[in-house]
GROMACS .gro file of C-alpha atoms in nm:
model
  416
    1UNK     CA    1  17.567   5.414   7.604
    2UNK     CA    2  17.473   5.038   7.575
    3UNK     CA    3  17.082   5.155   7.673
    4UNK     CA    4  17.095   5.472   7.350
    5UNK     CA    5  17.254   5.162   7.195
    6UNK     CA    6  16.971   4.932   7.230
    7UNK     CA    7  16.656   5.231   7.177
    8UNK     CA    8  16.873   5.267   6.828
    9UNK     CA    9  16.818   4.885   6.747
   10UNK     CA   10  16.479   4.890   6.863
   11UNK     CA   11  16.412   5.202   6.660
   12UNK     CA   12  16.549   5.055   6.346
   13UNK     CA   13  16.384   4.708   6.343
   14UNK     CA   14  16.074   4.887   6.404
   15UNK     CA   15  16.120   5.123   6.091
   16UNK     CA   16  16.233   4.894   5.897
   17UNK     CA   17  15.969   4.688   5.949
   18UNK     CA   18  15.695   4.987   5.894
   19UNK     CA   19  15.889   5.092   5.553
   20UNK     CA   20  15.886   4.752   5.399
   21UNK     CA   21  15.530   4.724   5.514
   22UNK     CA   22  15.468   5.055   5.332
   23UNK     CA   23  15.597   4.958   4.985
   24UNK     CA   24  15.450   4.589   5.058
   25UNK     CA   25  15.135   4.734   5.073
   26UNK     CA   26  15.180   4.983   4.781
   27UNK     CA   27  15.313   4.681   4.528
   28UNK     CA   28  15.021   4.448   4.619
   29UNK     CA   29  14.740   4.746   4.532
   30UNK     CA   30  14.793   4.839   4.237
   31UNK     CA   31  14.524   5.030   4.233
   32UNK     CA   32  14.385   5.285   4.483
   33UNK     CA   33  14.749   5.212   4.723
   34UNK     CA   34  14.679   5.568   4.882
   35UNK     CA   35  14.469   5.403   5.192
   36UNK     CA   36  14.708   5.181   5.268
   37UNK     CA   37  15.000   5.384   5.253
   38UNK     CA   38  14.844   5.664   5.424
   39UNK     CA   39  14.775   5.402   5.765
   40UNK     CA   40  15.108   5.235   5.732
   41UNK     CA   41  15.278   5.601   5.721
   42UNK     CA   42  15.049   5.673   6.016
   43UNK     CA   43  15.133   5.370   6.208
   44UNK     CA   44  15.509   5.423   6.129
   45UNK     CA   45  15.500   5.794   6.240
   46UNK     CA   46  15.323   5.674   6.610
   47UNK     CA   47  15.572   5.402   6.693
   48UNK     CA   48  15.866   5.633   6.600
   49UNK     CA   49  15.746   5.837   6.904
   50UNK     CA   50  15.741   5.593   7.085
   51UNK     CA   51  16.019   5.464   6.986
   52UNK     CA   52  16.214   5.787   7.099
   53UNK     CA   53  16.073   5.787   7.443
   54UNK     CA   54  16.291   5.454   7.477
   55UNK     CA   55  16.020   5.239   7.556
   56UNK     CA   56  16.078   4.890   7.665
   57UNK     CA   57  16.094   4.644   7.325
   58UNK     CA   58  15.747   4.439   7.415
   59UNK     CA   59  15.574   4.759   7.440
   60UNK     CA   60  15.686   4.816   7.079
   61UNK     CA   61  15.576   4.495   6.946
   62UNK     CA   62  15.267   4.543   7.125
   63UNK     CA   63  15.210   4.806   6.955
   64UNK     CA   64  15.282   4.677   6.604
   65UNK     CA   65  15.036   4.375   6.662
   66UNK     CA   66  14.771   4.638   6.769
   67UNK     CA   67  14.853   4.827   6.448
   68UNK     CA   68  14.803   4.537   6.246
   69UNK     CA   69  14.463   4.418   6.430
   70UNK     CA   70  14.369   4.762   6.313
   71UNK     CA   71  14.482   4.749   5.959
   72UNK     CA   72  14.330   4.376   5.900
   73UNK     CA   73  14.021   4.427   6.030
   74UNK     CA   74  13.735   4.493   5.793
   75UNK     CA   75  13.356   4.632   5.827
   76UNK     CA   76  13.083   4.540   5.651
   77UNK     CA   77  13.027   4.741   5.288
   78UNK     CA   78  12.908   5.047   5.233
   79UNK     CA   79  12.646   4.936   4.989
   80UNK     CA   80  12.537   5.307   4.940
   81UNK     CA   81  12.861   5.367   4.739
   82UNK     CA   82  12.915   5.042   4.582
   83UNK     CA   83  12.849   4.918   4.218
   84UNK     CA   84  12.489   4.807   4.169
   85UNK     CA   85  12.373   4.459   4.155
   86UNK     CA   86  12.060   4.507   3.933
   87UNK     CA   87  12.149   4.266   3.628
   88UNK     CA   88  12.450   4.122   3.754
   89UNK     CA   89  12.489   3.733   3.766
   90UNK     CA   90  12.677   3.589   4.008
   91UNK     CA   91  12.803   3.154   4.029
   92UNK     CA   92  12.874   3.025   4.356
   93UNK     CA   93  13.006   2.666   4.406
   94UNK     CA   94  12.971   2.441   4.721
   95UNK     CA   95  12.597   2.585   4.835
   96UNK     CA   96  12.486   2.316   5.010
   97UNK     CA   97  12.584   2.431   5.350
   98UNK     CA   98  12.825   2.655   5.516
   99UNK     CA   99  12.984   2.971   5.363
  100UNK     CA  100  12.785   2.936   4.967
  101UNK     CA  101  12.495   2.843   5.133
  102UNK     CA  102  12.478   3.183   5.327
  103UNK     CA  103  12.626   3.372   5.070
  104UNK     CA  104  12.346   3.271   4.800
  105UNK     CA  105  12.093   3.395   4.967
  106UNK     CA  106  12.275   3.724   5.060
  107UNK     CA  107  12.356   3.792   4.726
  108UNK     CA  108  11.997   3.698   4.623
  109UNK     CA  109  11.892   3.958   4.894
  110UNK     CA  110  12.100   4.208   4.753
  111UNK     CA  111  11.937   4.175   4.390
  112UNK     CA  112  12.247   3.967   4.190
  113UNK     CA  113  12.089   3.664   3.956
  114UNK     CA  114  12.271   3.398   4.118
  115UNK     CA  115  12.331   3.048   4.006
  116UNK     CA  116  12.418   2.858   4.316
  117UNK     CA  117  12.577   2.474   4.276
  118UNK     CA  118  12.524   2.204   4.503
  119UNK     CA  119  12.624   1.817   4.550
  120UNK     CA  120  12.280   1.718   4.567
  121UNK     CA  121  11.959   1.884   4.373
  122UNK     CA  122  11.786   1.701   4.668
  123UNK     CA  123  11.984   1.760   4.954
  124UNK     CA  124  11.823   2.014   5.233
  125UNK     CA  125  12.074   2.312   5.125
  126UNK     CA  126  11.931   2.320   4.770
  127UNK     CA  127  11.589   2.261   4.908
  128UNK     CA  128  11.591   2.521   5.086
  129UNK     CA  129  11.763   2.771   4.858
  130UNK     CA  130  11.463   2.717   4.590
  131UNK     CA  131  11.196   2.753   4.890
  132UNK     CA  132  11.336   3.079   5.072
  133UNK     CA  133  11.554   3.294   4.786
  134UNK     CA  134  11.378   3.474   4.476
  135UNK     CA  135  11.302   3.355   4.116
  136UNK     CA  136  11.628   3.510   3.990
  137UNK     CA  137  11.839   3.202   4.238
  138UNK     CA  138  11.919   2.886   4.013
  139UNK     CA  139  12.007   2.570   4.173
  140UNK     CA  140  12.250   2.367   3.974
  141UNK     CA  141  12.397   2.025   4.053
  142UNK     CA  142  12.754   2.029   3.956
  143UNK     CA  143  13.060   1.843   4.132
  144UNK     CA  144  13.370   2.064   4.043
  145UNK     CA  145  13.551   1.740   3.987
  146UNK     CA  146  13.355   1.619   3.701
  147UNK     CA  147  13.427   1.792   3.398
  148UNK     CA  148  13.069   1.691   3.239
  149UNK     CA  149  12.912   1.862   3.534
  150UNK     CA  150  13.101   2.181   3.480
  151UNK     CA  151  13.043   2.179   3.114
  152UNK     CA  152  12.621   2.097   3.204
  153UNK     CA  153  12.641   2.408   3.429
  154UNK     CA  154  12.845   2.608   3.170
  155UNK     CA  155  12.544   2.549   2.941
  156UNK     CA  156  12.256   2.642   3.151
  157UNK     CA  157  12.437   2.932   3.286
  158UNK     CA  158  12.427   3.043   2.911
  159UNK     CA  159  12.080   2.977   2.811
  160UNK     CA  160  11.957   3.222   3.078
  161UNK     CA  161  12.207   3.451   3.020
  162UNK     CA  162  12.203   3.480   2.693
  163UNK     CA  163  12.420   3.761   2.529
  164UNK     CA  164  12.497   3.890   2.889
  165UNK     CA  165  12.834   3.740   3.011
  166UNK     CA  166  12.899   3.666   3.402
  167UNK     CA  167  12.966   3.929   3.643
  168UNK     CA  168  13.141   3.730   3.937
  169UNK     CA  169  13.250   3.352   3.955
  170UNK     CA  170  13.280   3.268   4.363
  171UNK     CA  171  13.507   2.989   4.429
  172UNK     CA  172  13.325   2.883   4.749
  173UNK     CA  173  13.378   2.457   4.698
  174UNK     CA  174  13.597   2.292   4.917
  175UNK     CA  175  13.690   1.960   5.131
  176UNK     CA  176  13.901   1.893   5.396
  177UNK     CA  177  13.997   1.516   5.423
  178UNK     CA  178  14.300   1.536   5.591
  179UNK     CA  179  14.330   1.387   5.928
  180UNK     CA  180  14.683   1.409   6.164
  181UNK     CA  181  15.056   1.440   6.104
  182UNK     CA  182  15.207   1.473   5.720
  183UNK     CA  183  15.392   1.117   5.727
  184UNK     CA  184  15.050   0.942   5.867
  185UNK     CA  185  14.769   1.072   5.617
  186UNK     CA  186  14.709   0.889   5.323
  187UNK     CA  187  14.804   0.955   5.003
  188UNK     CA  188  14.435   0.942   4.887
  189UNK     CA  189  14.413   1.198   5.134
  190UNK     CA  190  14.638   1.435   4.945
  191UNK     CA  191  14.497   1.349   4.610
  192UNK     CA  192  14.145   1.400   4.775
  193UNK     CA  193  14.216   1.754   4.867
  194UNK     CA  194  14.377   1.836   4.550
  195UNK     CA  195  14.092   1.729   4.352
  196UNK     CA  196  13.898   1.922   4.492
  197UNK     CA  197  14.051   2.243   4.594
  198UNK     CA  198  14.280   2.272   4.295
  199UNK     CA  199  14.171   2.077   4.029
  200UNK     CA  200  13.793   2.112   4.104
  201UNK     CA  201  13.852   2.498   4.110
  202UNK     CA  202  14.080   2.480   3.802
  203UNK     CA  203  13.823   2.321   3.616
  204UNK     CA  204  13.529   2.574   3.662
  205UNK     CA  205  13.725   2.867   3.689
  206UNK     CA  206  13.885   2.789   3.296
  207UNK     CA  207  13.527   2.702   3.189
  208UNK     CA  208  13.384   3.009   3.300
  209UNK     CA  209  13.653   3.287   3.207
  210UNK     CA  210  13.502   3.373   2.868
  211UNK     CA  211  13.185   3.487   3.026
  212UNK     CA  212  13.362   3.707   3.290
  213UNK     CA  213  13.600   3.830   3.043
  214UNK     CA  214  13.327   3.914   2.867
  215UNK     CA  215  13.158   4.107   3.098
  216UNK     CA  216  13.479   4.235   3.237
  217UNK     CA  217  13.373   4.055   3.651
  218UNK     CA  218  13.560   3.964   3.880
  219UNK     CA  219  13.699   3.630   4.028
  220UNK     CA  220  13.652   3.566   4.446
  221UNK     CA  221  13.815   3.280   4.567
  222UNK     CA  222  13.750   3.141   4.943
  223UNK     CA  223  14.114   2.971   5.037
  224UNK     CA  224  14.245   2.925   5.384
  225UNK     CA  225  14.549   3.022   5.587
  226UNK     CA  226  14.644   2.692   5.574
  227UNK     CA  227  14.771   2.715   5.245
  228UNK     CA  228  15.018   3.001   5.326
  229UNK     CA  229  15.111   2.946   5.693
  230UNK     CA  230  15.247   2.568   5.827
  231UNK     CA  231  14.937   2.426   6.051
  232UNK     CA  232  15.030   2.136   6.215
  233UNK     CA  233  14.813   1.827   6.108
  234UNK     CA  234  14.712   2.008   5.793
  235UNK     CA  235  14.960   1.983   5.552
  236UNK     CA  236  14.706   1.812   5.266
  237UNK     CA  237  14.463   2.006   5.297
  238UNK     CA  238  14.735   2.332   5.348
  239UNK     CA  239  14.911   2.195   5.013
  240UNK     CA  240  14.577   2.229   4.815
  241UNK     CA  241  14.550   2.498   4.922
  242UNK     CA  242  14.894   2.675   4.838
  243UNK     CA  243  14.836   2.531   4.482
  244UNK     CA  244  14.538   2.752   4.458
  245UNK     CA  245  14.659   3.064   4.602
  246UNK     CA  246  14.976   3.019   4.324
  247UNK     CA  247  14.685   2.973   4.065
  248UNK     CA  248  14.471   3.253   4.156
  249UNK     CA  249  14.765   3.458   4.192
  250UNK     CA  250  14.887   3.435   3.898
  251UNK     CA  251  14.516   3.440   3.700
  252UNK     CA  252  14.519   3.790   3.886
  253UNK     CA  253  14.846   3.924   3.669
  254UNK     CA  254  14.751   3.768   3.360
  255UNK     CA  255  14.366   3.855   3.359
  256UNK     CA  256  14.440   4.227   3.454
  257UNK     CA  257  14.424   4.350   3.105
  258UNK     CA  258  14.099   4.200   3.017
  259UNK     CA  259  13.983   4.376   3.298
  260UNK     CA  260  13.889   4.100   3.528
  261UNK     CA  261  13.946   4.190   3.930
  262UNK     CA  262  14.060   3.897   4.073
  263UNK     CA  263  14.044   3.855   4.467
  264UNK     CA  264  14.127   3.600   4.765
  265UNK     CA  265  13.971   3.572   5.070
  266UNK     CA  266  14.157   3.385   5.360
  267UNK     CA  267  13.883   3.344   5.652
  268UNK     CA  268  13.944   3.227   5.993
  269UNK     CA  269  13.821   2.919   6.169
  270UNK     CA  270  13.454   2.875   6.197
  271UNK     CA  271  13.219   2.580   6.208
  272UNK     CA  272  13.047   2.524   5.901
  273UNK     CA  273  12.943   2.185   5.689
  274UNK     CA  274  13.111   1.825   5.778
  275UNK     CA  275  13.353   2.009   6.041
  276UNK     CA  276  13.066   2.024   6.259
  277UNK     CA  277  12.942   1.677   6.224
  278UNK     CA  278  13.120   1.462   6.531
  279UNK     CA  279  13.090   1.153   6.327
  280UNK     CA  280  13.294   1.257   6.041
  281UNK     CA  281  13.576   1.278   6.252
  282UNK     CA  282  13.466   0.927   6.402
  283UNK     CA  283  13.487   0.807   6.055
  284UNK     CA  284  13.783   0.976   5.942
  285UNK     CA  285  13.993   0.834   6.241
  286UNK     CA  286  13.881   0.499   6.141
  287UNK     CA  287  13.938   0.500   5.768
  288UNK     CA  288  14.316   0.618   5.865
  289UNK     CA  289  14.364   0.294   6.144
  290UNK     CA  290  14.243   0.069   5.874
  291UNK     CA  291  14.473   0.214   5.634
  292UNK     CA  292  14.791   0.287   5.769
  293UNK     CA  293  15.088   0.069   5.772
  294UNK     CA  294  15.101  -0.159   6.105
  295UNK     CA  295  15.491  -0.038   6.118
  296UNK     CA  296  15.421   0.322   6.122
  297UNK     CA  297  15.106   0.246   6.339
  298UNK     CA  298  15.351   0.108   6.606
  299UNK     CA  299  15.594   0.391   6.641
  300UNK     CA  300  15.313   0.690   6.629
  301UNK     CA  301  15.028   0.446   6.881
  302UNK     CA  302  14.646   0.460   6.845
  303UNK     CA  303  14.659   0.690   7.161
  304UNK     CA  304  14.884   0.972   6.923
  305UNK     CA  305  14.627   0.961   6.657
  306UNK     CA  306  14.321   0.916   6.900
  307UNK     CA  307  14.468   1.264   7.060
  308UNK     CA  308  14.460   1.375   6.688
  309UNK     CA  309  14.108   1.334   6.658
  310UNK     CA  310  13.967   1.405   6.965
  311UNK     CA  311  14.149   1.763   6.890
  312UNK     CA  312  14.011   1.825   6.549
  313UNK     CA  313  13.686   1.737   6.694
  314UNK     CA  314  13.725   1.985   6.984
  315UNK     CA  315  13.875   2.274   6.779
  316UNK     CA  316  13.571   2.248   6.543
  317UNK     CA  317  13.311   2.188   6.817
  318UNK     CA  318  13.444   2.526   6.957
  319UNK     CA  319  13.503   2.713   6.638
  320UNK     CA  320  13.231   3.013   6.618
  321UNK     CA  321  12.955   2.991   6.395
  322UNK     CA  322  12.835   3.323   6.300
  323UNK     CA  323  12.966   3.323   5.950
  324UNK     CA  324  12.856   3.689   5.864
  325UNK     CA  325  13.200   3.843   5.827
  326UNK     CA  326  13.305   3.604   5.557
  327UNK     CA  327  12.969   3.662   5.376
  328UNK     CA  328  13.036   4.009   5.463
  329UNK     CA  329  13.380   4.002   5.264
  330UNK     CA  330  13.256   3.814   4.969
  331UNK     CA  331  12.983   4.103   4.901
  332UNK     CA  332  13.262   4.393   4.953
  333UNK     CA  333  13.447   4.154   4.709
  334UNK     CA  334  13.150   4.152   4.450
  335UNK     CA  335  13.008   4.528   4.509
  336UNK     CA  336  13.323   4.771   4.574
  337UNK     CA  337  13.479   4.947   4.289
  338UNK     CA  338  13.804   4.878   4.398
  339UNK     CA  339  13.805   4.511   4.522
  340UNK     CA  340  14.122   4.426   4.700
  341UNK     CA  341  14.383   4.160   4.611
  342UNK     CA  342  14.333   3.962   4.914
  343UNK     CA  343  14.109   3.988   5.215
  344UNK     CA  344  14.156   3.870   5.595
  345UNK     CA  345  13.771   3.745   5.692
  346UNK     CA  346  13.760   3.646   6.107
  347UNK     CA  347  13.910   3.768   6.425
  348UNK     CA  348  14.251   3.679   6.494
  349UNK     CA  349  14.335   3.597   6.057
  350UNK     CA  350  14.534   3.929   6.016
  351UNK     CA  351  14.726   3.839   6.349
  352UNK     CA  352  14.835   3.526   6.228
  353UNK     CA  353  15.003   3.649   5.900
  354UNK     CA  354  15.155   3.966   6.054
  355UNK     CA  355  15.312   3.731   6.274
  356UNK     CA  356  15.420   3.505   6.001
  357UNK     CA  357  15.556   3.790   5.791
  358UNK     CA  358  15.746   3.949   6.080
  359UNK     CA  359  15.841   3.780   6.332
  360UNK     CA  360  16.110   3.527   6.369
  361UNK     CA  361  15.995   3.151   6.230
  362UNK     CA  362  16.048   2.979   6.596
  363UNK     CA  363  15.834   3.221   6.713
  364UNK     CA  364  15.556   3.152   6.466
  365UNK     CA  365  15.590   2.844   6.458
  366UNK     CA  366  15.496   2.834   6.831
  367UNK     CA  367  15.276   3.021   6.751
  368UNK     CA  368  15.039   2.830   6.562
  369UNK     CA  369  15.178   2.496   6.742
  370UNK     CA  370  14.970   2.654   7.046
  371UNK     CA  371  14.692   2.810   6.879
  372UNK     CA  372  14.569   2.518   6.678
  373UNK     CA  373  14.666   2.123   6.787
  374UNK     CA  374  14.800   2.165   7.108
  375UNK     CA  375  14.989   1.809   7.155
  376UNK     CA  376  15.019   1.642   7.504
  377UNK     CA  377  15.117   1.319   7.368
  378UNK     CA  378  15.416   1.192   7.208
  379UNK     CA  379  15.468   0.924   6.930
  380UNK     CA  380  15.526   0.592   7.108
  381UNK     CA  381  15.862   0.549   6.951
  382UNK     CA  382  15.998   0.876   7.064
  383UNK     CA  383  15.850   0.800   7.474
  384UNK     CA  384  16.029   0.508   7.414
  385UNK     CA  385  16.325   0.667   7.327
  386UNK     CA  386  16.296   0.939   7.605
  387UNK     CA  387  16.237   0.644   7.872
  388UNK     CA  388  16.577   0.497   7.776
  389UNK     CA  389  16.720   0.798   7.813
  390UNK     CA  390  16.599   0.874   8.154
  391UNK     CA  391  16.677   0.509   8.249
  392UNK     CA  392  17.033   0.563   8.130
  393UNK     CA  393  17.058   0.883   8.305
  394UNK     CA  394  16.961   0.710   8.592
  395UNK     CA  395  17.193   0.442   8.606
  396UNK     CA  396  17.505   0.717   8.508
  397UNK     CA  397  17.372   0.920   8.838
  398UNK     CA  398  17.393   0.594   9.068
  399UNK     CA  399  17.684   0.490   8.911
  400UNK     CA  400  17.848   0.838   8.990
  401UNK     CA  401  17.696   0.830   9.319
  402UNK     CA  402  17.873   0.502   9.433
  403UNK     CA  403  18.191   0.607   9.259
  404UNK     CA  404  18.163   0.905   9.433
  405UNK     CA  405  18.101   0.742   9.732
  406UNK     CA  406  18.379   0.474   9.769
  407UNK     CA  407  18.627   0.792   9.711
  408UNK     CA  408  18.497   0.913  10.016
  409UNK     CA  409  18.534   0.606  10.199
  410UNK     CA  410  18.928   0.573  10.076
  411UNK     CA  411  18.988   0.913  10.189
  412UNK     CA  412  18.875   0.863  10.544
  413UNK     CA  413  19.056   0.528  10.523
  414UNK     CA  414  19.335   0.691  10.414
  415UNK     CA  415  19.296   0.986  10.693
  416UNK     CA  416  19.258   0.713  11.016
   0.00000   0.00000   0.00000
């Protein structure tokens, strides 16, 4: 009884975590939901077999993580089917390096007009962007924080356009400046992040929605896990992040009428721009010991933060570098008929938020405890703390001991 008992459990959480997948699924794509619901139905159908063969539980949630693998993982467009690019313009921010850097000259490949900002009109990235793509690539300097530079871009992208409005707008800019715990980054930090990621993006995006209204494009929007799951060490650079997805999410309702698909893309880790530059995180660890209080210095210890840094550096150092299935994502993005709302681009990405979804929060939590900072040492206050407590321990154990002890000796006493 107690085992038909337990298959029945096991069978229900199962199911009902299949159904609500199902009509998850079906709610987010709003258009062309038959895919999806078609897999999930599939996926639900296999693991209710299973289910009634009374397999042990980990086999079962083995084989919903395999199910989602499978789901989340994408492959590269079918260009043969997809919309032409002949005519179509296409803005990318944050081209210098990394992810818009690639992705420029991709999209030049393909045959979009792209206008491709960078920081620097003389940096190497734009350099090489005017040597290597076609005629149809402009190079503009714009920083997404200054609203003269958007408005400067707004107006060249218009004077080659001309009547034509803007097929696709690719929020590609970002920074990460945050370095270690929540309570120890600075505040300039957080507003440093924000500024760009948010208000940067804001700022471009508003300027540029007349043209893609206009032309009735689409809106593709790099973000990062970070700002839906709880990394450790990342919460400025997750909380810019969150703002966005809220924005974009909600520019996706509320631009649906005009036509305008609007899409996210949450990529994994991969080494791209400063995160790949050893001295940034040299000078990031010392901008943040110059900075921070001497009070809160003293109960975390340089050794907490120097394990900080040294852990960034290594997860980045070890990150892969072959960026081709974000680039890969970003063209399905631009080219399919029926972009979806949000895209998972890098091995392990739909993992992480099936996980999050699904699965208990202590468990996901450890989760990403282990598979991002993995922290040997402790705050100094809290060793401190732990020391005492041993010490104490200690001295209650020898304490009890002798105790212990001399009521031996009285009952032999006693005995003679």
């Amino acid at each position: 009884m107690e085992g038909c008992a337990l298959s029945f459990w096991i069978y229900m959480g199962v199911m009902s975590v299949f159904v609500g997948g199902v009509v998850r699924k079906v709610l987010a794509s709003h258009i062309s939901a038959m895919p999806s619901l078609v897999a999930w139905l599939a996926a639900t159908v296999l693991l209710e077999r299973l289910c009634t063969l009374c397999l042990p539980a980990f086999l079962v949630l083995a084989g919903l993580c395999a199910a989602c693998c499978l789901y989340s993982s994408r492959q590269a467009p079918n260009l043969a089917t997809s919309l032409p690019t002949e005519g179509k313009a296409v803005l990318i921010t944050g081209c210098d390096t990394g992810f818009g850097h690639v992705a420029a000259k991709r999209l030049d490949a393909l045959g979009f007009e792209v206008f491709a900002t960078v920081l620097n009109l003389a940096g190497e990235g734009a350099q090489e962007l005017q040597r290597t793509c076609s005629p149809r690539l402009t190079v503009l300097e714009v920083d997404i924080t200054r609203p003269e530079d958007v408005q400067q871009a707004l107006i060249n992208t218009k004077a080659k356009l001309g009547m034509k409005g803007l097929w696709a707008l690719v929020n590609n800019a970002g920074l990460c400046v945050n370095f270690g715990d929540a309570e120890l980054s600075l505040i300039s930090n957080y507003r440093g992040c924000m500024e760009v990621n948010f208000f940067g993006t804001l700022s471009i995006t508003k300027a540029f929605l007349p043209l893609l209204r206009q032309a009735k494009g689409r809106i593709v929007t790099i973000s990062s896990p970070s700002g839906d799951l709880p990394f450790p060490c990342l919460a400025a650079y997750g909380a810019s992040k969150a703002a966005l997805n809220l924005f974009i999410n909600t520019l996706r309702h509320e631009l649906e009428p005009w036509g305008v698909k609007v899409t996210t893309i949450q990529p994994g880790a991969f080494r791209t721009g400063l995160s790949s530059n050893m001295e940034h995180w040299e000078k990031q660890h010392k901008v943040l010991l110059e900075n921070i209080s001497p009070s809160l210095l003293e109960e975390y210890g340089e050794e907490y933060i120097q394990e900080t840094r040294e852990l960034f550096a290594s997860h980045a150092a070890t990150a892969p570098t072959d960026v081709s299935h974000v680039i890969n994502t970003i063209v399905e993005a631009l080219v399919s008929p029926q972009p979806q709302v949000r895209y998972f681009a890098g091995p392990g990405v739909g993992l992480m938020y099936f996980i999050h979804s699904y699965l208990p929060t202590t468990l996901s939590d450890k989760f990403l405890q282990k598979l991002f900072i993995k922290k040997q040492i402790q705050p100094r206050s809290l060793r401190k703390q732990n020391n005492l407590g041993k010490i104490h321990s200690l001295n209650n154990n020898n304490n009890n001991n002798n105790i212990s002890s001399l009521n031996n000796n009285n009952i032999i006493t006693s005995e003679k």
